[in-house]
Coordinates of C-alpha atoms in Angstrom, one line a residue:
X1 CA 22.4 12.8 5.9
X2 CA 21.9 11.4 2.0
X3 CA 25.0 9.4 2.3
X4 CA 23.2 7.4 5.6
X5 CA 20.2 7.1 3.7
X6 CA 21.7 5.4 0.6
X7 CA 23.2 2.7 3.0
X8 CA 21.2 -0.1 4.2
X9 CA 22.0 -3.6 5.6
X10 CA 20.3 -5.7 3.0
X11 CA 19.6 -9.4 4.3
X12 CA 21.3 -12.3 2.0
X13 CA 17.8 -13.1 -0.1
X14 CA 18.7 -16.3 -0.2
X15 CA 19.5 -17.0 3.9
X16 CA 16.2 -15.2 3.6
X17 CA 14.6 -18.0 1.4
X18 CA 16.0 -20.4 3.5
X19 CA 14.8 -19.1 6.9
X20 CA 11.8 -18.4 5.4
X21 CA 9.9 -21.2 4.2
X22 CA 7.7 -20.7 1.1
X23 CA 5.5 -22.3 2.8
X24 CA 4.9 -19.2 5.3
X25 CA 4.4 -16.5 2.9
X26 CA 0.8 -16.1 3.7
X27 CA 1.9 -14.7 7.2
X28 CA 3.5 -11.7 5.1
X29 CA 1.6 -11.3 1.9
X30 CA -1.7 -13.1 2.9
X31 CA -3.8 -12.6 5.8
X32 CA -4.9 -15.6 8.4
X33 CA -8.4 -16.7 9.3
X34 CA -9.6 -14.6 12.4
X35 CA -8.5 -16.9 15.4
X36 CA -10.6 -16.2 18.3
X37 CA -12.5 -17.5 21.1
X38 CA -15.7 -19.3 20.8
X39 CA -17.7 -17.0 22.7
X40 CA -16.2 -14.1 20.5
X41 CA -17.1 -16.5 17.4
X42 CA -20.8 -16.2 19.1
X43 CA -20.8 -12.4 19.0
X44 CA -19.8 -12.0 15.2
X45 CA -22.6 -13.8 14.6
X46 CA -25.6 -11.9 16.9
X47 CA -23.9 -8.6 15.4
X48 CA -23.1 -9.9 11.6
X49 CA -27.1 -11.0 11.6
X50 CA -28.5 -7.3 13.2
X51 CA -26.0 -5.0 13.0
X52 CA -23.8 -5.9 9.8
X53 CA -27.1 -5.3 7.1
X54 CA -28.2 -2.2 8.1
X55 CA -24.6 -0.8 8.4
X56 CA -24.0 -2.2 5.0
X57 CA -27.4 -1.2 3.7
X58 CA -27.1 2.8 5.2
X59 CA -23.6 2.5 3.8
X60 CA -24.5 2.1 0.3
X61 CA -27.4 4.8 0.5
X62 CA -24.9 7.6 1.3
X63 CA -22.8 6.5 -1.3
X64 CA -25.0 6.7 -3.7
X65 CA -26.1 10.1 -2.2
X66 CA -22.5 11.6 -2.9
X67 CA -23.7 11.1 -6.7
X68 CA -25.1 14.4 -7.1
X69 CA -22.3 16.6 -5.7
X70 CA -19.8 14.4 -7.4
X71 CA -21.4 15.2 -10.6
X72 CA -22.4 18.9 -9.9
X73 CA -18.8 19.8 -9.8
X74 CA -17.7 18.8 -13.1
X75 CA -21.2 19.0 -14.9
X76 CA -21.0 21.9 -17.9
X77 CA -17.4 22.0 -17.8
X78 CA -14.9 21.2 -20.6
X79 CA -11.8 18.8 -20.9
X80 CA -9.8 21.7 -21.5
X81 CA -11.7 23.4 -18.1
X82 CA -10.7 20.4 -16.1
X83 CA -7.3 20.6 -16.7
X84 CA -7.0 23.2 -14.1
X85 CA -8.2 22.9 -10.3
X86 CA -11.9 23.8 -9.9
X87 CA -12.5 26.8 -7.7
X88 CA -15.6 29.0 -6.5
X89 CA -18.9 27.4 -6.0
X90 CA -18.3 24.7 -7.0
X91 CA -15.3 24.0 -5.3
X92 CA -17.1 25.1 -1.9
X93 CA -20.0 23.5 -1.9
X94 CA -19.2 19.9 -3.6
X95 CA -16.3 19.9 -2.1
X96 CA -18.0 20.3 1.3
X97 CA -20.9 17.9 0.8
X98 CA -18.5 15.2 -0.7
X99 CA -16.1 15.0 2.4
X100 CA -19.1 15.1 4.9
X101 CA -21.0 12.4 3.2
X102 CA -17.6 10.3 2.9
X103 CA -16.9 10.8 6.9
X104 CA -20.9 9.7 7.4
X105 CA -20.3 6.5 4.8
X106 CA -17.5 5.6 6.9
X107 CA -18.9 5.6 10.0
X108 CA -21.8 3.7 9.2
X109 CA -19.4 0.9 8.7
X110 CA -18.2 1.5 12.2
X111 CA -15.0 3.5 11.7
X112 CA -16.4 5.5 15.0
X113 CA -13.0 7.2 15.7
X114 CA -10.0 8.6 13.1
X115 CA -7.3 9.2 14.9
X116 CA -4.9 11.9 13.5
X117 CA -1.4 12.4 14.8
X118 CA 1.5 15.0 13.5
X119 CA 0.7 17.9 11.2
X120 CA -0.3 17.7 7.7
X121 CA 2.0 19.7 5.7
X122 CA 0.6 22.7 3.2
X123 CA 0.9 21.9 -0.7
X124 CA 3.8 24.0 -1.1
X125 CA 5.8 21.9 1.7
X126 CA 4.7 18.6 0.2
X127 CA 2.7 18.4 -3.2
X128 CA 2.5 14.8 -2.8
X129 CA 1.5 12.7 0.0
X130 CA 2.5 9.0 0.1
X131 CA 0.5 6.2 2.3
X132 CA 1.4 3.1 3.4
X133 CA 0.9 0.5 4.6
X134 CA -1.7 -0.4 2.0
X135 CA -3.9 -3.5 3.3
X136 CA -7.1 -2.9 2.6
X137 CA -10.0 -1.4 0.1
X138 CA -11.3 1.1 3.3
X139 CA -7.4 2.8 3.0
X140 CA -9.4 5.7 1.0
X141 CA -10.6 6.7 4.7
X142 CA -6.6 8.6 5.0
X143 CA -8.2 10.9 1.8
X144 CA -10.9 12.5 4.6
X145 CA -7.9 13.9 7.1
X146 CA -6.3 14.9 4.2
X147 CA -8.9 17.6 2.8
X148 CA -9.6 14.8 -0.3
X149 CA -6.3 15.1 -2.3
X150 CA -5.9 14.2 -5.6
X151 CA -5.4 10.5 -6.6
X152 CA -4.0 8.0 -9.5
X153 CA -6.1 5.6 -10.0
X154 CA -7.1 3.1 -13.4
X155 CA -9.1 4.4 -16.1
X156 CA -10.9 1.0 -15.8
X157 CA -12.5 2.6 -13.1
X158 CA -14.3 5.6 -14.7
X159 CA -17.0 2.8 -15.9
X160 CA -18.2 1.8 -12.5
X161 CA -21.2 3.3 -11.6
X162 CA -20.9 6.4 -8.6
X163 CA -17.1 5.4 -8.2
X164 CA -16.6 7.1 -11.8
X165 CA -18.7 10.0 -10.9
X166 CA -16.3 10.2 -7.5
X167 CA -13.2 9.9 -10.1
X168 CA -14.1 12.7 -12.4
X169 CA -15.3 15.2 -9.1
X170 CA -11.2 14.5 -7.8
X171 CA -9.9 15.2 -11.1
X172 CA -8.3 12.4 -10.4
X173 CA -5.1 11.0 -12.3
X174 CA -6.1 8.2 -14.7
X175 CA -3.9 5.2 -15.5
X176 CA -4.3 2.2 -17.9
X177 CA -2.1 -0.6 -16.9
X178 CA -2.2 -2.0 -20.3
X179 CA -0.8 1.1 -22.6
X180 CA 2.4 2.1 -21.9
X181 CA 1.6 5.5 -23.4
X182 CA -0.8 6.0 -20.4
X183 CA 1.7 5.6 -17.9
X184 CA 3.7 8.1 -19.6
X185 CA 1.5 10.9 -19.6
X186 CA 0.3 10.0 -15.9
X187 CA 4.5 10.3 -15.3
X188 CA 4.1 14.1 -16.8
X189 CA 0.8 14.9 -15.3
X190 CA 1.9 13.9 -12.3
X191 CA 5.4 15.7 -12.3
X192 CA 3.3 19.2 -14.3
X193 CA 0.3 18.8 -10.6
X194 CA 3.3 18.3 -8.5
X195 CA 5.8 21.3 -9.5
X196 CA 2.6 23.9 -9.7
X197 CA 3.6 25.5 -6.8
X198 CA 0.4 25.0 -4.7
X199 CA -2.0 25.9 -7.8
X200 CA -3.3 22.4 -7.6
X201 CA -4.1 20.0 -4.4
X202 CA -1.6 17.5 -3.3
X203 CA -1.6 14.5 -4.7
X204 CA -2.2 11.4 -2.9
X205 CA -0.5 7.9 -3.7
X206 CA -0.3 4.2 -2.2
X207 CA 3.3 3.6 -4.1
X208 CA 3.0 -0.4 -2.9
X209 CA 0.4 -0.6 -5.9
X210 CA -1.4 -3.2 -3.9
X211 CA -2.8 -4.6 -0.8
X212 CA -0.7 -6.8 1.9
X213 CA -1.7 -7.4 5.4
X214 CA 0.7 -4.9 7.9
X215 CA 3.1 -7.1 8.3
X216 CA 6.1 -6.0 6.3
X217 CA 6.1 -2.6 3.5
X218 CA 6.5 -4.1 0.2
X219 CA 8.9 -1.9 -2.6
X220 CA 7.4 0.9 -3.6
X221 CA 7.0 1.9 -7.1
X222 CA 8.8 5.2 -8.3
X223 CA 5.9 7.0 -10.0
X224 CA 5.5 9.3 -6.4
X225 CA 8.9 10.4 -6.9
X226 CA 9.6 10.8 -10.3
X227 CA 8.7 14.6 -9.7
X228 CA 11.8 14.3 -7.5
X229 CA 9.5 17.1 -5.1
X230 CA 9.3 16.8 -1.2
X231 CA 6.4 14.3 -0.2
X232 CA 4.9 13.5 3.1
X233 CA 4.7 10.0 4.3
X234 CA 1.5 9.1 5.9
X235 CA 1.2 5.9 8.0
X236 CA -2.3 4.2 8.2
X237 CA -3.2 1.4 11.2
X238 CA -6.2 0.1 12.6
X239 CA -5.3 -0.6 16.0
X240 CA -8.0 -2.9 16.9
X241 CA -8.7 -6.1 18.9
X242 CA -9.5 -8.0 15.7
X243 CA -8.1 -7.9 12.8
X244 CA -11.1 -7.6 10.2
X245 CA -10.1 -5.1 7.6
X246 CA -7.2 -7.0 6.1
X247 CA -7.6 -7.6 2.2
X248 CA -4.7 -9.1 1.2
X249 CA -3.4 -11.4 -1.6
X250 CA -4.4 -14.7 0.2
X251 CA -7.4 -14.3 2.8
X252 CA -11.0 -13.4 3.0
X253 CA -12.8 -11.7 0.0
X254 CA -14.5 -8.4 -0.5
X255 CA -17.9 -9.3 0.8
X256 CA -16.6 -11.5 3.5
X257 CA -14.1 -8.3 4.7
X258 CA -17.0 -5.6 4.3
X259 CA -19.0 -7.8 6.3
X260 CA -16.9 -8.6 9.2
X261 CA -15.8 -5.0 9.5
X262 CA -19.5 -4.3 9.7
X263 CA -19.7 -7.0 12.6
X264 CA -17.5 -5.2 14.7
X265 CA -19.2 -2.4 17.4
X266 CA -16.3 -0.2 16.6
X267 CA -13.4 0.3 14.4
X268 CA -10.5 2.4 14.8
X269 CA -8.0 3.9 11.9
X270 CA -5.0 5.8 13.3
X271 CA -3.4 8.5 10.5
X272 CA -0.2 9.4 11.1
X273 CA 1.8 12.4 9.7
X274 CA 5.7 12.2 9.5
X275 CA 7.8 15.0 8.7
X276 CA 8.2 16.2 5.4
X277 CA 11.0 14.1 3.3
X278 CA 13.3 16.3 1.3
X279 CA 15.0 14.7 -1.1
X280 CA 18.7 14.9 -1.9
X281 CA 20.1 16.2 -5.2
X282 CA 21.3 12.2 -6.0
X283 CA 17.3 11.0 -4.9
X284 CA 15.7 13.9 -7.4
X285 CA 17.6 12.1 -10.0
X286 CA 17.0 8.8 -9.0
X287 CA 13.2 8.1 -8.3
X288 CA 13.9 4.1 -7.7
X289 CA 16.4 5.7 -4.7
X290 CA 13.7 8.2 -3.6
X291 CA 11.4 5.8 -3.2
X292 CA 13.4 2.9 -1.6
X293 CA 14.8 5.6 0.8
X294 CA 11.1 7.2 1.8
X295 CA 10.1 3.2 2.4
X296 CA 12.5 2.6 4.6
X297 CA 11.6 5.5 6.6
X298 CA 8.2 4.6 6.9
X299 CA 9.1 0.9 7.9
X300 CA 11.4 2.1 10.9
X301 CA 8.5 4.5 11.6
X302 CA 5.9 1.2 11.8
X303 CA 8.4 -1.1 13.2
X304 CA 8.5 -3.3 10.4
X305 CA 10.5 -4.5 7.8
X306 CA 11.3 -3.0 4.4
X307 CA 10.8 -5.6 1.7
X308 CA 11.9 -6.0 -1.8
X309 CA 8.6 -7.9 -2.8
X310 CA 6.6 -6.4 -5.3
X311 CA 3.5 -8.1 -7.6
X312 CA 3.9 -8.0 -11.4
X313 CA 0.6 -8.5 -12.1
X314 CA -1.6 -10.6 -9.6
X315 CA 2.0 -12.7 -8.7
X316 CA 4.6 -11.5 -5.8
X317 CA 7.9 -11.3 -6.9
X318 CA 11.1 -10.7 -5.6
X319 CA 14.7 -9.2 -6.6
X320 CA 17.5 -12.0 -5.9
X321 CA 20.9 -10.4 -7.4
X322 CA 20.0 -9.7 -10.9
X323 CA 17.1 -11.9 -11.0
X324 CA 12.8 -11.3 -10.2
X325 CA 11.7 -14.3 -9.4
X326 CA 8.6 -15.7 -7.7
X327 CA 8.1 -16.0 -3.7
X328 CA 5.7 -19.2 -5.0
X329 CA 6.5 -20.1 -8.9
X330 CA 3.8 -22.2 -10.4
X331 CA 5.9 -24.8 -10.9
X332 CA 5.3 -25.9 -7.4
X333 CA 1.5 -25.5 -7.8
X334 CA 1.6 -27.7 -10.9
X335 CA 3.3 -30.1 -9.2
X336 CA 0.8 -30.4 -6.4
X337 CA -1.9 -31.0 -9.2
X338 CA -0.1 -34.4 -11.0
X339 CA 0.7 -35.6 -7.4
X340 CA -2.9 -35.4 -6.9
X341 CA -3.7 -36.7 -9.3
X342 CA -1.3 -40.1 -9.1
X343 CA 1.1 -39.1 -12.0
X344 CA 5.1 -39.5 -11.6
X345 CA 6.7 -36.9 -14.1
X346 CA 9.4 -39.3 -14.5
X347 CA 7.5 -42.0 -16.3
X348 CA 6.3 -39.3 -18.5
X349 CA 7.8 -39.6 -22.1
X350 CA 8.9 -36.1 -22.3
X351 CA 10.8 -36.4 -25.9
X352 CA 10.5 -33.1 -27.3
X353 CA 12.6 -31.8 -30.2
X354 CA 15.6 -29.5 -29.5
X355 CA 15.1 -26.0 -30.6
X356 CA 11.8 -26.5 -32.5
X357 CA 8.6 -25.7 -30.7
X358 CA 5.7 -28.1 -31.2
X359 CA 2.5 -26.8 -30.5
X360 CA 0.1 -29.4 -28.4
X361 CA -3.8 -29.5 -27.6
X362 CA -5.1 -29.6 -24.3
X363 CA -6.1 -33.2 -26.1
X364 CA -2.6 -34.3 -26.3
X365 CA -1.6 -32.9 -23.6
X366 CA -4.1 -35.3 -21.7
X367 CA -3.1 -37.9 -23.7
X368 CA 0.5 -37.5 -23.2
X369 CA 0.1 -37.0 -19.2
X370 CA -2.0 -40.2 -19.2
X371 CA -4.7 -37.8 -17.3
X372 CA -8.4 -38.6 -17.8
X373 CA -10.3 -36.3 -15.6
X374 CA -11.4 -33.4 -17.3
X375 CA -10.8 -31.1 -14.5
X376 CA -7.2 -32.3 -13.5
X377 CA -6.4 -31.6 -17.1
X378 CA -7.8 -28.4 -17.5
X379 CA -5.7 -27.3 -14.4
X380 CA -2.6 -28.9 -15.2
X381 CA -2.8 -27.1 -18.7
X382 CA -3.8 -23.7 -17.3
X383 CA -0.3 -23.4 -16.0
X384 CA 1.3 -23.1 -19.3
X385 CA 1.6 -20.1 -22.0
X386 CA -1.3 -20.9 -24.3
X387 CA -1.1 -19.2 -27.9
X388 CA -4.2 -17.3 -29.8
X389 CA -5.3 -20.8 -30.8
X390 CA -5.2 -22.5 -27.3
X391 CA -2.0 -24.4 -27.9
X392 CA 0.7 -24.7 -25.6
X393 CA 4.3 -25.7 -26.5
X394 CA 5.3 -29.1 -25.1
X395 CA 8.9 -27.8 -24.9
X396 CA 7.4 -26.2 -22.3
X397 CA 5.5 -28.8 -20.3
X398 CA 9.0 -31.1 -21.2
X399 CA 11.4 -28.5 -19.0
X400 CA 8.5 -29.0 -16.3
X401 CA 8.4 -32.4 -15.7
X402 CA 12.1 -32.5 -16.3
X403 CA 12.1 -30.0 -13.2
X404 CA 9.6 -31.8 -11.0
X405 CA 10.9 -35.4 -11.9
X406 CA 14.0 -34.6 -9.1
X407 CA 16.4 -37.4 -11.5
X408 CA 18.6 -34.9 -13.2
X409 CA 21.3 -32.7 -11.3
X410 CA 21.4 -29.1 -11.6
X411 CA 23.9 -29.4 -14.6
X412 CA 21.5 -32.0 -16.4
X413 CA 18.5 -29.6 -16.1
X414 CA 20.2 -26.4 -17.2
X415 CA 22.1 -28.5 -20.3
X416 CA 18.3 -29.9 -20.8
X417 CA 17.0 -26.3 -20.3
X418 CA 19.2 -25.0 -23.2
X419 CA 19.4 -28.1 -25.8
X420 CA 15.6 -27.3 -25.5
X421 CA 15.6 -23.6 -26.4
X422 CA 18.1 -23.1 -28.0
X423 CA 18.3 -21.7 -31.5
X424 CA 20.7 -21.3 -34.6
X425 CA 20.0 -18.0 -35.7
X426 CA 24.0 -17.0 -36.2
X427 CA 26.5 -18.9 -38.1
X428 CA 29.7 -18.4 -37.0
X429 CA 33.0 -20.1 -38.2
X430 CA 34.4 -20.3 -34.6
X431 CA 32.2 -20.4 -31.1
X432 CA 28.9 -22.5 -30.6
X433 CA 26.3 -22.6 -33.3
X434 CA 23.5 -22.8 -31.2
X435 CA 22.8 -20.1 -28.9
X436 CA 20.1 -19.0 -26.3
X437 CA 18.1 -16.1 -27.3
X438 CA 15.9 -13.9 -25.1
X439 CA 12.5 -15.6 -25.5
X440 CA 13.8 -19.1 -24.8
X441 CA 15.5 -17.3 -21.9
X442 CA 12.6 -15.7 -20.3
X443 CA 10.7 -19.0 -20.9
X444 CA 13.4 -21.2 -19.1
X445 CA 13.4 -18.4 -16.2
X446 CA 9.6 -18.2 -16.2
X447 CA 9.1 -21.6 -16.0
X448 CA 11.6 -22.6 -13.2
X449 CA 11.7 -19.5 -11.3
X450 CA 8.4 -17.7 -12.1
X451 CA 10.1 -14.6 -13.5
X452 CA 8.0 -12.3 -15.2
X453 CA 8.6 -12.1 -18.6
X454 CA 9.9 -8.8 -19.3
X455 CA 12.1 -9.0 -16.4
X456 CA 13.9 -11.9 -17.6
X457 CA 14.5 -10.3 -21.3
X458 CA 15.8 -7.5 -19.6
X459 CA 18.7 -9.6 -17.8
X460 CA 19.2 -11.7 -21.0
X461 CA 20.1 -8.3 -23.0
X462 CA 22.4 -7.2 -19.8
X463 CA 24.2 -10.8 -20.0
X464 CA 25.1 -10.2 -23.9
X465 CA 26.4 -6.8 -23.9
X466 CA 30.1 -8.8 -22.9
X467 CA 29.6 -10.4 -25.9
X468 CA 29.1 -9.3 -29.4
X469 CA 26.8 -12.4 -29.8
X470 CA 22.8 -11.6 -29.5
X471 CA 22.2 -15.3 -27.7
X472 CA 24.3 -16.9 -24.9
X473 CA 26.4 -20.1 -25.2
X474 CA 25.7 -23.6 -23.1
X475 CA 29.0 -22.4 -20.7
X476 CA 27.7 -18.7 -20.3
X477 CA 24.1 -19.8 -19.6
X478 CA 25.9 -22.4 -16.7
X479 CA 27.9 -20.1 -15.7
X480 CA 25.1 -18.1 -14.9
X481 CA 22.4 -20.2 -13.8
X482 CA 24.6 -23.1 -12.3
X483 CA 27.7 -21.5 -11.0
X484 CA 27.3 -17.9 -10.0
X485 CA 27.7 -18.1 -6.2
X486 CA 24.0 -16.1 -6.1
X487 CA 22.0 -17.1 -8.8
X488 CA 23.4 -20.9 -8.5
X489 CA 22.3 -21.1 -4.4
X490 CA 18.5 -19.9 -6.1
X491 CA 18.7 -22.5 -8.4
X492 CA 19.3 -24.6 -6.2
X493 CA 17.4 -23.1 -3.4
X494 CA 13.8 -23.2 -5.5
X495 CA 14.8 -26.7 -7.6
X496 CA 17.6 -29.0 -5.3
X497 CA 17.1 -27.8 -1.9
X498 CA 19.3 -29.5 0.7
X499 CA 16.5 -30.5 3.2
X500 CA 13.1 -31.9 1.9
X501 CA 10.6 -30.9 5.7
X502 CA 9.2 -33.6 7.3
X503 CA 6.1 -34.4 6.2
X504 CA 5.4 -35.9 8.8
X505 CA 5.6 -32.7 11.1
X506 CA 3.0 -30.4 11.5
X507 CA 5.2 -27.3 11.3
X508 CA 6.5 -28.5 7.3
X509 CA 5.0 -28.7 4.5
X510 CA 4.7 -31.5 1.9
X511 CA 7.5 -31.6 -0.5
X512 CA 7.3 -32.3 -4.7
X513 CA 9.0 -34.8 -6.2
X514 CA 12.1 -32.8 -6.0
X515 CA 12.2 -31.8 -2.6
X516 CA 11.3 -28.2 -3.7
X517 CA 8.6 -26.9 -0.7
X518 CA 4.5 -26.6 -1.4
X519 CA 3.1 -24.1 -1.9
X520 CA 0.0 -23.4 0.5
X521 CA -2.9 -24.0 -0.7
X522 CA -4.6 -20.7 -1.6
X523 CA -8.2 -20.1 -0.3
X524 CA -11.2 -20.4 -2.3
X525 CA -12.4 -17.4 -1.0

């Protein structure tokens, strides 16, 4: 029924934070070297030296042979011709040629076997298709089962040679992640393809936007739902000894996962239909509750968990109460870098002056840190917001060391936090004449929790609509940060945790100056 599908037995994020140490997250988000036996070790390299380059090599050959049908279907024809599905010849015999040559590129690389389970509903059952779990850059192989539906992809990639070609034959759905315009008319395109009434092919998405390794469904995004239409969910696994096909946000690259997959005498990819979700009247109008509801489907479905982590960008996030913050802020990383590098932020003169930004030089920011190595400061700067001229603001690297220094209770930091941001933009004969505005804000928020940006300005605005101020005071910004019973145990999870690991052990991980836990360090892969 809707009503069961709208409930759902969220875990407390932060028992979850504490039960699951930062330190971990590659286990979820990342994917592990391959641990296997030395004899199996032996193997990847006979086949990885025979049977890996000509794989590779025949690969690339047929995909460069798809070329000519990609291009024969859409050559003569008009923008205004394409915005309609292709039919006749065309549609017969490139269509044909391009789904035979993709099932042949595929099993060059060793994907031997696709295994299909359920039924694949018609386009007027389901006009879009949703697949998850998506963990690699062979996931494309789901499109060959499913007659090569239509797919949202980046505009970026129109430029890249044969995959551009392969983008204009689908007709595909073209996004640019950096114009906001762009997503809107993908939104309309999307919803005009998906309410045709079977006039156009489904429409295939990956609504996790990115890759993680299986292990847990990260939140999908809405634009498969906005439509508010029925979609299919369509589970993808490769059920194989060896995990090789993982490409995840921590783990081996491109090249080293193309290869390895290469390696292997024979890969398997199972594709599973479920049934057709309907949605209810209350999920048509509400595409975040569409979509949270179709993930938690298809998590049951794989038998595993249904996460609220998302990447803004290239950095996983996740929602704590009101608040995105990240599963590994840089904070910690930056941290790791003046340890190495010998430097205590506490004997760091971090005077900066209250409410007034003062740009710094990478120059004098080595000269304030004491740091002569050239590459030490180079990374240690990196981790601040640079301006067009290169500059960062040493407010900024003051709340830092502040943060990693560990002398100052929660109280002190936030009071530091604000004295340093904020500004006196209203003058008022009653209340406080300094207030904290939305960019100081979602710099505090960024820089101790690793919010995004946007994210942060949009909780700031949410926090002043009780007032009729535009900035909040010292006691609201404590009372937020400090004493909420949520938002405080975060706080106070990712800056004063109770228990600094043993260092010691070789389960823990080695703490900052504050206790806070280390992030691991990220492969160089």
């Amino acid at each position: 029924a809707p009503a069961e599908r709208r409930e759902s037995e969220a875990p407390d994020p932060i028992n979850l934070l504490s039960s699951f140490p930062h330190w971990c997250l590659h286990r979820t988000l990342g994917s592990s070297p391959i641990s296997c036996s030395h004899t199996t070790r032996l193997l990847f390299c006979l086949l990885g030296a025979l049977l890996a380059p000509i794989r590779v090599l025949l690969a690339f050959i047929v995909l460069f042979l798809l070329w000519p049908f990609a291009w024969l279907q859409v050559a003569g024809l008009t923008e205004e011709q394409l915005q309609e599905p292709i039919t006749g010849w065309r549609k017969t015999v490139c269509h044909n040629g391009v789904l035979g040559l993709s099932r042949l590129l595929f099993f060059l690389l060793g994907f031997l076997r696709i295994r299909v389970r359920g039924q694949r509903a018609s386009r007027l059952q389901a006009p879009v298709l949703v697949a998850a779990p998506h963990s690699t850059f062979f996931d494309p192989i789901v499109l060959l089962p499913c007659d090569l539906p239509k797919v949202v992809s980046r505009a970026e990639n129109l430029s890249v040679p044969v995959i551009g070609a392969l983008l204009r034959f689908n007709q595909a759905i073209l996004v640019s992640r950096h114009d906001p315009a762009s997503r809107r008319r993908v939104v309309e395109e999307v919803r005009r393809r998906a309410t045709s009434g079977g006039k156009w092919p489904q429409v295939l998405f990956f609504p996790e936007g990115t890759c993680s390794n299986k292990k847990a469904l990260l939140k999908f995004k809405p634009g498969a739902f906005i439509a508010g239409v029925p979609v299919q969910p369509v589970l993808i696994r490769y059920p194989n000894s060896l995990d090789t096909t993982s490409w995840a946000w921590r783990g081996p690259g491109v090249l080293k996962v193309l290869w390895l997959t290469a390696s292997q005498p024979c890969s398997i990819v199972d594709v599973e239909f479920l049934p057709v979700y309907r949605p209810s009247r209350e999920e048509s109008r509400d595409p975040t509750l569409y979509a949270n509801n179709v993930q938690r489907v298809m998590a049951q479905a794989l038998g595993i968990p249904a996460t609220e982590c998302e990447f803004v960008g290239s950095l996983p996030v996740i929602v704590v109460g009101r608040l995105k913050v990240a599963l590994e802020p840089q904070l910690w990383e930056l941290g790791r870098v003046l340890r190495k590098a010998g430097l205590s932020p506490g004997c760091v003169d971090t005077e900066a002056e209250p409410g007034r930004s003062r740009m710094i030089s990478q120059e004098e920011f080595a000269r304030q840190l004491q740091l002569s190595d050239p590459q030490m400061v180079a990374g240690a700067f990196s981790y601040f917001q640079q301006d067009a001229r290169g500059l960062v603001d040493f407010r900024d690297v003051a709340l830092a060391l502040a943060a990693l220094d560990g002398g100052r209770s929660l109280e002190e930091l936030t009071r530091l936090a604000f004295e340093l941001f904020a500004e006196e933009k209203e003058k008022q004969a009653e209340g406080p004449g300094r207030l904290l505005y939305k960019d100081g804000f979602s710099t505090i928020l960024h820089l101790l929790l690793g919010s995004p940006h946007p994210a942060a300005r949009t909780l700031h605005a949410e926090l002043c609509q009780a007032g009729a101020r535009q900035g909040l005071s010292l006691c609201e910004f404590q009372d937020f940060s400090v004493h909420h019973p949520l938002h405080g145990k975060l706080f106070g999870t990712y800056l004063r945790p109770s228990q600094t690991p043993n260092a010691s052990s070789p389960d823990s991980a080695p703490a900052l100056a504050n206790g806070a836990m280390q992030a691991p360090k990220q492969k160089g892969d």
